[in-house]
Each structure stands twice: as structure tokens, then as C-alpha cells.
XYZ file of C-alpha atoms in Angstrom:
548
model
C 241.287 9.131 80.854
C 237.545 8.580 80.946
C 237.632 7.605 84.636
C 239.545 10.734 85.436
C 237.094 12.881 83.578
C 234.256 10.899 85.301
C 235.784 11.523 88.770
C 236.297 15.184 88.142
C 232.761 15.560 86.991
C 231.362 14.080 90.090
C 233.456 16.404 92.109
C 232.347 19.544 90.012
C 228.784 18.451 90.344
C 229.032 17.977 94.077
C 230.560 21.503 94.370
C 227.706 22.996 92.388
C 225.191 21.141 94.448
C 226.657 22.443 97.692
C 226.802 25.944 96.189
C 223.309 25.869 95.135
C 222.148 24.545 98.651
C 224.108 27.299 100.488
C 222.509 29.949 98.160
C 219.082 28.647 98.722
C 219.760 28.687 102.583
C 220.937 32.213 102.361
C 217.766 33.267 100.263
C 215.313 31.840 102.884
C 217.240 33.168 105.834
C 218.019 36.692 104.523
C 215.959 39.846 104.289
C 212.970 39.273 101.842
C 212.634 41.273 98.835
C 209.250 40.046 98.149
C 206.720 42.871 97.784
C 203.561 40.824 97.965
C 201.091 42.788 99.983
C 199.489 39.829 101.505
C 202.594 38.198 103.081
C 204.594 39.220 106.207
C 208.221 38.523 107.010
C 208.623 35.042 108.508
C 210.975 36.343 111.272
C 209.737 39.922 112.269
C 211.725 39.807 115.503
C 214.889 40.354 113.296
C 213.539 43.783 111.961
C 213.313 47.121 113.415
C 209.812 48.548 112.450
C 208.674 52.197 112.721
C 205.959 52.799 115.271
C 204.618 55.625 112.948
C 202.476 54.772 110.000
C 203.516 55.364 106.459
C 200.663 55.814 104.028
C 199.549 56.559 100.324
C 196.045 57.162 99.007
C 195.090 53.519 99.453
C 197.116 51.807 102.222
C 199.069 52.362 105.332
C 201.831 50.228 106.952
C 204.794 50.211 109.231
C 208.175 50.313 107.375
C 211.433 48.582 108.445
C 214.045 51.022 109.603
C 217.063 48.713 108.844
C 219.532 49.962 106.056
C 218.614 48.910 102.630
C 215.689 46.966 104.013
C 212.346 47.261 102.204
C 210.283 45.126 104.449
C 206.947 46.262 105.680
C 204.244 45.056 108.078
C 200.588 45.589 108.882
C 200.007 46.776 105.337
C 196.214 47.278 104.748
C 193.568 49.595 103.096
C 192.481 52.676 105.003
C 189.539 52.630 107.327
C 187.713 55.939 106.691
C 185.355 57.623 109.122
C 181.991 59.135 107.977
C 183.578 62.268 107.306
C 183.232 65.975 108.502
C 181.672 68.750 106.292
C 183.973 71.709 106.733
C 182.480 73.882 104.022
C 178.775 73.687 103.416
C 177.771 73.655 99.510
C 175.582 76.514 98.322
C 173.575 77.038 95.097
C 176.677 79.018 93.940
C 179.732 77.184 95.302
C 180.802 73.652 96.130
C 181.516 72.386 99.618
C 184.072 70.174 101.238
C 184.054 67.182 103.309
C 187.218 65.867 105.266
C 187.583 62.039 105.945
C 190.021 60.640 108.556
C 191.426 57.085 108.612
C 190.580 55.477 111.937
C 193.974 53.820 112.367
C 196.614 55.918 110.853
C 194.769 59.377 110.974
C 195.555 60.212 107.517
C 192.913 62.655 105.998
C 191.534 63.277 102.740
C 189.408 65.989 101.248
C 186.542 65.453 98.843
C 184.317 68.045 97.067
C 180.594 68.252 97.807
C 178.574 69.337 94.784
C 176.582 72.737 94.653
C 172.997 72.667 96.015
C 170.365 72.454 93.516
C 166.829 73.736 94.392
C 164.230 71.713 92.747
C 160.569 72.832 92.024
C 159.340 69.902 94.004
C 161.329 71.028 97.111
C 158.854 73.712 97.635
C 160.035 76.568 95.473
C 157.208 78.246 93.456
C 158.445 79.259 90.138
C 156.438 81.331 87.865
C 157.584 82.777 84.503
C 156.090 86.274 84.056
C 155.564 88.301 80.710
C 155.288 91.942 80.065
C 156.786 94.507 82.357
C 157.798 91.830 84.990
C 159.609 89.891 82.372
C 162.874 91.464 82.705
C 165.561 90.129 80.294
C 163.565 86.992 79.984
C 164.495 86.218 83.621
C 162.764 83.955 86.046
C 161.191 85.127 89.268
C 160.829 83.161 92.521
C 157.473 84.048 94.086
C 156.552 83.429 97.647
C 158.811 81.515 100.001
C 159.803 77.815 99.875
C 158.271 75.217 102.157
C 161.389 74.727 104.033
C 161.846 71.495 105.993
C 164.708 70.261 108.235
C 166.593 68.694 105.425
C 167.254 71.983 103.771
C 167.910 73.871 107.069
C 171.704 73.196 107.208
C 172.838 75.979 109.322
C 169.707 77.558 110.799
C 169.607 80.219 107.999
C 167.341 80.455 104.868
C 169.470 80.682 101.812
C 167.572 81.785 98.565
C 169.275 80.573 95.405
C 170.013 82.358 92.268
C 169.422 79.338 90.018
C 166.674 76.600 90.166
C 166.103 73.374 88.344
C 162.832 72.824 86.836
C 161.048 69.465 86.678
C 162.342 69.199 83.134
C 165.747 69.254 84.542
C 166.533 72.610 83.012
C 168.710 74.872 85.132
C 167.505 78.606 84.874
C 168.609 81.791 86.380
C 166.537 83.579 88.983
C 166.275 87.263 88.073
C 164.479 88.327 91.245
C 162.094 87.641 94.052
C 158.581 88.949 94.044
C 155.423 88.631 96.144
C 153.028 85.976 94.776
C 150.250 87.576 92.508
C 152.346 90.709 92.321
C 151.031 91.295 88.725
C 147.485 91.567 89.820
C 148.510 93.883 92.654
C 147.827 91.689 95.426
C 150.374 91.187 98.131
C 151.195 87.838 99.744
C 153.940 87.270 102.224
C 156.888 85.086 102.370
C 155.650 82.455 105.032
C 157.227 79.615 106.861
C 160.510 81.581 107.737
C 159.680 82.385 111.341
C 162.275 79.637 112.511
C 165.146 81.478 110.646
C 167.349 83.988 112.165
C 169.000 85.134 109.168
C 168.000 85.274 105.448
C 170.817 85.276 102.799
C 170.096 85.965 99.138
C 172.727 84.359 96.789
C 174.801 86.507 94.241
C 173.188 86.464 90.904
C 169.686 87.773 91.843
C 169.244 91.253 90.514
C 165.941 92.564 91.960
C 163.876 92.199 95.157
C 160.415 92.781 93.623
C 157.140 94.103 94.737
C 156.163 93.058 98.328
C 158.708 90.100 98.231
C 159.168 90.022 101.928
C 155.818 91.633 103.023
C 155.544 90.920 106.735
C 151.898 89.980 107.239
C 149.855 86.870 106.023
C 146.300 87.324 104.584
C 144.825 87.305 108.092
C 147.069 90.207 109.181
C 149.214 87.987 111.278
C 153.066 88.869 111.370
C 155.376 86.405 109.533
C 159.102 86.293 108.637
C 160.501 86.739 112.181
C 164.142 86.942 111.229
C 166.721 89.569 112.506
C 169.045 90.031 109.651
C 168.875 89.905 105.904
C 171.927 89.818 103.540
C 171.719 91.141 99.964
C 174.419 90.262 97.200
C 176.097 92.853 95.136
C 174.164 91.538 92.085
C 170.982 93.415 93.299
C 170.456 96.516 91.305
C 166.812 97.395 92.301
C 164.654 96.964 95.441
C 160.853 97.235 94.411
C 157.879 99.005 95.969
C 156.914 97.606 99.503
C 159.660 94.891 99.171
C 160.177 94.701 102.871
C 156.928 96.511 104.298
C 155.978 95.387 107.752
C 158.977 93.007 107.871
C 160.653 92.289 111.222
C 164.454 92.244 110.657
C 166.705 94.689 112.530
C 169.655 95.024 110.300
C 170.204 95.327 106.506
C 173.046 96.519 104.425
C 172.217 97.740 100.904
C 175.114 97.125 98.556
C 176.419 99.980 96.423
C 175.102 98.046 93.368
C 171.603 99.034 94.216
C 170.539 102.075 91.915
C 166.957 102.484 93.011
C 164.836 101.742 96.119
C 161.006 101.700 95.497
C 158.050 103.266 97.332
C 157.547 102.036 100.850
C 160.341 99.675 100.523
C 160.977 99.484 104.362
C 157.582 101.001 105.457
C 156.244 100.072 108.936
C 159.149 97.842 109.787
C 159.056 98.645 113.525
C 162.050 96.405 114.233
C 164.493 98.139 111.964
C 167.256 99.668 113.938
C 170.247 99.862 111.532
C 170.588 100.237 107.854
C 173.373 101.048 105.449
C 172.183 102.570 102.364
C 173.632 102.173 98.762
C 175.888 105.203 97.775
C 174.355 104.755 94.133
C 170.803 105.911 94.980
C 169.845 109.558 94.180
C 166.347 109.461 95.826
C 164.903 108.522 99.119
C 161.726 107.384 97.872
C 158.092 108.229 98.989
C 157.298 106.448 102.366
C 160.587 104.575 102.084
C 161.016 104.544 105.986
C 157.650 105.641 107.263
C 156.656 104.429 110.639
C 160.052 102.598 111.167
C 159.590 103.499 114.788
C 162.950 101.794 115.907
C 165.168 103.645 113.544
C 167.210 106.255 115.687
C 169.735 107.430 113.000
C 170.489 107.162 109.297
C 173.218 108.376 107.023
C 171.552 109.650 103.791
C 174.162 109.018 100.956
C 175.840 112.130 99.619
C 174.483 111.493 96.014
C 170.798 111.890 97.206
C 168.968 114.657 95.314
C 165.485 114.273 96.545
C 163.924 113.107 99.809
C 160.259 112.112 98.989
C 156.865 112.378 100.474
C 156.782 110.792 103.864
C 160.224 109.261 103.460
C 160.812 109.308 107.385
C 157.167 110.103 108.571
C 156.538 108.683 111.885
C 160.031 107.556 112.649
C 159.518 108.109 116.395
C 163.208 107.254 117.492
C 164.946 109.232 114.707
C 166.919 111.917 116.745
C 169.808 112.836 114.307
C 169.850 113.209 110.592
C 171.970 115.026 108.204
C 170.773 116.261 104.917
C 173.575 116.001 102.298
C 174.609 119.169 100.555
C 173.317 117.819 97.115
C 169.728 117.530 98.205
C 167.562 119.866 95.905
C 163.884 118.864 96.960
C 162.352 117.996 100.220
C 158.772 116.883 99.877
C 155.717 117.148 102.170
C 155.859 114.981 105.327
C 159.359 114.042 104.538
C 160.206 114.174 108.416
C 156.735 114.707 109.852
C 155.772 113.435 113.263
C 159.334 112.495 114.176
C 158.808 113.098 117.862
C 162.372 112.935 119.036
C 163.814 115.229 116.253
C 164.935 118.387 118.003
C 166.993 120.154 115.276
C 167.206 120.035 111.507
C 169.651 121.742 109.182
C 168.979 122.814 105.476
C 171.933 123.016 103.213
C 172.566 125.481 100.591
C 171.570 123.225 97.722
C 167.980 122.797 98.698
C 165.562 124.667 96.266
C 162.228 123.265 97.171
C 160.577 122.407 100.533
C 156.918 121.440 100.295
C 154.801 122.317 103.287
C 154.597 120.153 106.341
C 157.917 118.486 105.483
C 158.875 118.981 109.180
C 155.303 119.218 110.593
C 154.141 117.483 113.722
C 157.679 117.217 114.990
C 156.656 118.014 118.655
C 160.104 118.402 119.955
C 161.663 120.386 117.188
C 163.229 123.376 118.593
C 165.127 124.950 115.750
C 165.359 124.675 111.895
C 168.704 125.920 110.483
C 169.407 127.085 106.953
C 172.780 127.631 105.486
C 173.341 131.409 104.691
C 174.179 130.550 100.994
C 170.668 128.989 100.541
C 169.042 131.155 97.848
C 165.485 129.892 98.408
C 165.096 129.792 102.341
C 166.239 131.313 105.537
C 165.836 130.730 109.266
C 164.551 133.345 111.581
C 164.603 132.592 115.318
C 164.787 128.927 114.418
C 161.653 129.052 112.191
C 161.609 128.366 108.463
C 160.821 131.202 106.045
C 161.236 131.791 102.279
C 164.254 133.788 101.449
C 162.284 136.966 100.789
C 160.497 136.668 104.131
C 156.970 136.536 102.414
C 156.014 133.011 103.331
C 156.164 131.443 106.875
C 156.779 127.804 106.045
C 157.309 126.055 109.336
C 157.288 127.106 113.004
C 159.316 124.958 115.138
C 156.496 123.540 117.353
C 158.808 122.065 120.038
C 159.342 125.624 121.378
C 157.839 126.256 124.832
C 156.479 129.736 124.253
C 152.608 130.300 124.487
C 152.523 133.507 122.185
C 154.152 134.273 118.928
C 154.121 137.235 116.685
C 154.503 136.596 112.920
C 156.998 139.034 111.464
C 156.062 142.001 109.251
C 156.403 141.314 105.545
C 154.876 137.832 105.961
C 152.008 137.442 103.256
C 151.386 133.681 103.335
C 151.202 131.255 106.387
C 151.822 128.014 104.610
C 150.025 124.788 104.972
C 150.199 123.368 108.467
C 152.859 125.857 109.464
C 151.514 125.990 112.976
C 149.871 122.582 113.090
C 150.106 121.054 116.597
C 151.996 124.018 117.984
C 151.527 124.681 121.751
C 150.872 128.319 121.190
C 147.806 129.816 122.865
C 147.909 133.190 121.052
C 149.288 134.340 117.607
C 149.555 137.809 116.374
C 149.434 138.370 112.690
C 150.747 141.221 110.797
C 148.963 143.859 108.489
C 149.774 142.844 104.821
C 149.004 139.092 105.436
C 146.925 137.782 102.517
C 146.531 134.135 102.938
C 146.183 131.302 105.541
C 146.646 128.103 103.663
C 145.112 124.884 104.518
C 145.421 123.470 108.111
C 147.658 126.452 109.018
C 146.733 126.251 112.604
C 144.971 122.970 112.883
C 145.324 120.843 116.082
C 147.217 123.670 117.647
C 146.416 124.910 121.131
C 145.351 128.184 119.723
C 142.929 130.138 121.851
C 143.082 133.685 120.536
C 144.047 135.311 117.158
C 143.179 138.533 115.401
C 142.970 138.415 111.696
C 144.304 141.463 109.860
C 142.113 143.539 107.565
C 144.371 142.867 104.758
C 143.436 139.051 104.801
C 141.652 137.846 101.677
C 141.787 133.980 101.755
C 141.178 131.440 104.504
C 141.779 127.963 103.173
C 140.192 124.614 104.287
C 140.774 123.415 107.892
C 142.723 126.552 108.612
C 141.646 126.405 112.140
C 140.548 122.767 112.488
C 140.569 121.287 115.919
C 141.706 124.513 117.608
C 140.477 125.880 121.015
C 139.169 129.124 119.589
C 136.189 130.625 121.444
C 135.378 133.518 118.960
C 136.682 135.132 115.763
C 136.122 137.912 113.581
C 136.174 137.565 109.805
C 137.646 140.734 108.162
C 135.632 142.429 105.416
C 138.232 141.857 102.807
C 138.107 138.033 103.071
C 136.540 136.870 99.784
C 137.415 133.124 100.055
C 136.584 130.866 102.844
C 137.056 127.216 102.075
C 135.253 124.351 103.511
C 135.555 123.319 107.165
C 137.892 126.160 107.973
C 136.579 125.877 111.607
C 135.658 122.369 111.760
C 135.691 120.446 115.162
C 136.349 123.815 116.986
C 134.278 122.566 119.872
C 134.681 125.736 121.980
C 133.870 128.170 119.110
C 130.768 130.188 120.395
C 130.871 133.364 118.579
C 131.786 134.402 114.791
C 131.560 137.995 113.664
C 131.308 138.765 109.954
C 131.981 142.155 108.488
C 129.054 142.514 106.037
C 130.111 139.907 103.374
C 127.545 138.335 101.063
C 127.438 134.574 101.015
C 127.218 132.064 98.323
C 124.721 129.008 98.439
C 127.917 126.849 99.185
C 128.665 128.583 102.375
C 125.617 128.334 104.766
C 125.475 130.565 107.814
C 122.247 131.364 109.625
C 121.772 135.104 109.958
C 120.419 135.468 113.517
C 120.391 134.060 116.936
C 122.165 132.259 119.678
C 122.224 128.475 119.451
C 122.469 128.696 115.664
C 124.051 126.206 113.300
C 127.387 126.789 111.419
C 127.301 124.157 108.694
C 129.779 123.185 105.889
C 128.136 121.473 102.990
C 129.566 118.173 101.695
C 129.540 119.710 98.389
C 131.878 122.530 99.681
C 135.295 121.128 98.352
C 135.814 124.194 96.016
C 136.649 127.635 97.180
C 133.652 129.493 98.595
C 133.495 132.890 96.778
C 131.175 135.418 98.451
C 130.005 136.909 95.121
C 126.191 136.804 95.440
C 123.500 137.530 97.962
C 122.066 134.082 98.361
C 121.749 132.891 102.023
C 120.454 129.421 102.559
C 119.418 128.213 106.072
C 119.931 124.437 106.658
C 118.159 122.842 109.617
C 120.320 121.668 112.467
C 119.065 118.212 112.326
C 120.240 117.887 108.761
C 122.427 114.804 108.322
C 123.634 115.533 104.737
C 126.305 117.725 105.778
C 129.842 117.032 107.246
C 129.907 118.956 110.317
C 127.769 121.360 112.318
C 128.778 123.432 115.351
C 126.454 125.413 117.564
C 127.763 129.010 117.846
C 126.436 132.600 117.700
C 126.632 134.635 114.523
C 126.486 138.394 113.915
C 126.747 140.264 110.749
């Protein structure tokens, strides 16, 4: 019995050994389930591997295409390139850089942190107090010393935040010219190599002379062509861009106020879009912007200030909105290409010389509904016709008759006119300052009703003689100054004050205006004082004949 059991035990053991051997052989010869990353299948020729790469965030490999086979080959870490920046970081937003695997071409995106301008990068930071300390904000003064490392895209980007040496991040309230608190103007320098200037959102004010366009030696700086303002800006200060050289600018609607002379003497400025939120074109805002050919004044503007567009040589077309109430002196003076101007019904006040010196101005139109002014033959009068405010000096006529009913010829009304002869009506009372100055006037007859001749009334005209009516009681200083052709003056028996000096007799006499004569000269006493021709203590003398 024991021998039989022993015999069967040997047989069973042998069978188990054979089975184990066969199983081992199958295991070594079959598809491997081993996921060890460092081993490859021993017999790759028996697998059908994909030619395309399979990948995850760390590895790439070729996978087996056989059914139920998980074998892989060539599994290894990605080999990333140096990366390409697709979005540049700014002081406000992060950027992006894209990396690509050199083998499998898989890409990944990483974030570039926001730029931080540090004080030692060249930004001059000053904390102001008093009226310049708005909401405890910081101001950037001057321009940074920019080097190539910060010139990422050929533009100058001005941040709205800055990191101090202490590490503290502070908000920039605005930009302002260095030493602005003392009234001195210093320019933004070192930006000649930039085509564009971009100011980032968050800055609220472009302050006094922030982009003044000349250095202390009078040399032009800041030769850029375009400047971008963010919608956070609410105010542009006095002379902020005076004598800058950019050609284009858009003022966002967030801007509520633009200061005096903000763009004055920018001779490169061609196009500007103004904020719809402003209610005033401030004093000298665009004075001497000689390249500015047209501009759209926002509909909400109520006032066009003194000299607002003075000397804008290229300005040929301008529309005054129907909400404008006030137009101040010299607002459009010396705009030599302006041929026509239209005054809406809303205008209540036009200060003299608002359109003076516009040598090609042919007509001034006024809406019929205007309660203060009217146009007659293209010239501007008060509504009641008693004041001649502006003659359109671009007219080609050489003679002009002032209509009956006019009592006052306003200041500079005929200044620079081409007229050779002007006929004045009886009933005229006053000739205001510079009424005919720098005109071509040769002949004029003053009516007997005239009482007042203001300073420089006939300054730099071509008069050869004139008769002063007897009723004239006020003749202000230099009424005939620099009348180089004036040889004869006939008075009508007036008594003269000591302020007004006129020799009584002779040819080759001296007509002298005292440097004290800045007040009206009332002929109320009988004092006549003769001043020698060689006297140097007087503004002007002119040889002429005198008869009383």
C-alpha cells in the first residue's frame, strides 16, 4: 500500500513539475505585462507599434497596437525647447510662454508673471504733498532711463504700479513733469527711440508738463508718433503735451478736464479724438498746432477758451456745436486756411478778435435764431447792429462802407484787412483798440460824431493824413504808432493834456506818445508840453505835420 502511494506521489509530483515548467515557458515567451519604465520587450519584432507618439505631461512613447497588449517602447521624458513668448507680460497682466517637445512636438503653456518696475530700474518716484497729493497717490516724475532689457517690443510702456526699494508695491496716481511743484518744466527724456508710448490702466492724471517736448537747452525730445491713454485717466493737466511731437492721440471719454495749453505748439499733431465728457476747450489748448487740419468739437462743449485754436495754420474745417455759449478772444485767430465759420444759435458771448487774423476768411455765418449776433454780408455784428465785431478779412474788396447804425467798431475788427479805404457812418462813437491795426488802410474819414479813439487804433496802417473831429475827447496812447507814411494830422481846436504831447507848429515836427500814457488821454486842460525829437524816454516818435 505504501509502495503504491509512493509511486502515485512521484507521478503527481512529476506532473506538477511539468505543468510549472510549461507555465514558466509561457510566461517568458508571451506578451509582457511588466510596466517598468526602464525595460523594453525582449522581442519587439513580434509587436505592432504605432509610429505616432503618445504622451502625458512627463513622458512620450510608442504604444503597441495589438489587441489587449499594453506594451510600449521608447518611453522617456520630454525634451522641451527654450520656449516662445506668445503674450508679453505687462505691469497689469501676466504673459504666456509656449514650450514644445523636440521629439514628440507636444506643447505646454506656462504663465509669465506681471512686470514690476523697480525704483532702481530708472523710474524716479516722488511722493508729493499738498495740492499735488491727490488721494494720497504717488506720481511718476520724468521718464525712466530705459535700456534694451526693458524695450521688449519697441514701445515705451508706463506702469500704473511701482515697487519701491522697500519692496512695497504702490499705485501710481499720475505722471507729472519733474519739479512741477516749483513751476519748472522738465521734459520726459530718453524716449526718442520709441515709436509708441502706452500708459497702462490705473493712472488717473497726466499732470503738469508731463510730456513737455524740449529739454533745458531747448532741444526737441520725445520723438514718438502715437500715445495711448487708458480709460482710467480723468484729467489732463496744464501743458501736459506742450511741444511734444506725436501725430495721433485718442482722449478717452473718461477724461473730464483738459488743462491750459495741453497740446500747445505740437507741430506734428494731425489727428485727435476728444473726450465727449469735456465741457470746455481750454485756453491755448491747441494753439500753434500747425499740422492740425480738422477737429470735431464734442457736443457737450460750452466754452471755447482764449487762443484755443490760435495759429492752427492747417485748420480748414471746424464745426461749433450748438451748445457752445462762449467764444473767447483769439479762439480761432490767425487760422490762415479757415475760409468760413458758422455761429450756432446757442452762442451768447463772442469776445473781440475771436476770428481775427484769419486772412482767408470769406464769410461768418450766424443762425437766424441767435439772440445776440447776426451776419450781414458775411461780417459779424451784434444783433442790434450797433457793434461791428469782425470783418471777414479774406474778402478781396479794397473799399468798405460801415453800415448806418453802427456805434462801435470793436477791437481788431479790421485788423490785417486788405482794405485801402473805409467809410464810417455818422453816429459812430468809438473806435476800439487796434480797430484797424496792421491793415492796408490808406484813406479814412472820421465822422463828427466820434468821441473815442482807443490805443493802437490805426497802428501799422498806411495812412498819410487824418483829421481828428472836434468831438473826440479821448485819444489813447499810440493810436497812430508806426504809421510810417503819416505826414499830416489836423486837429479841430481841442485842448491837450500833458499826457498827450503834440507840437503846435511846423513841418518836420514830432508826434510823441509818452511811455506814461497807458491811461485814456482826456483833453480837459490847456497844458501843451513840447518834447524834443531826440528824447529817448518815449515809446515812439513819428515825424509829421500838425495843424490846429
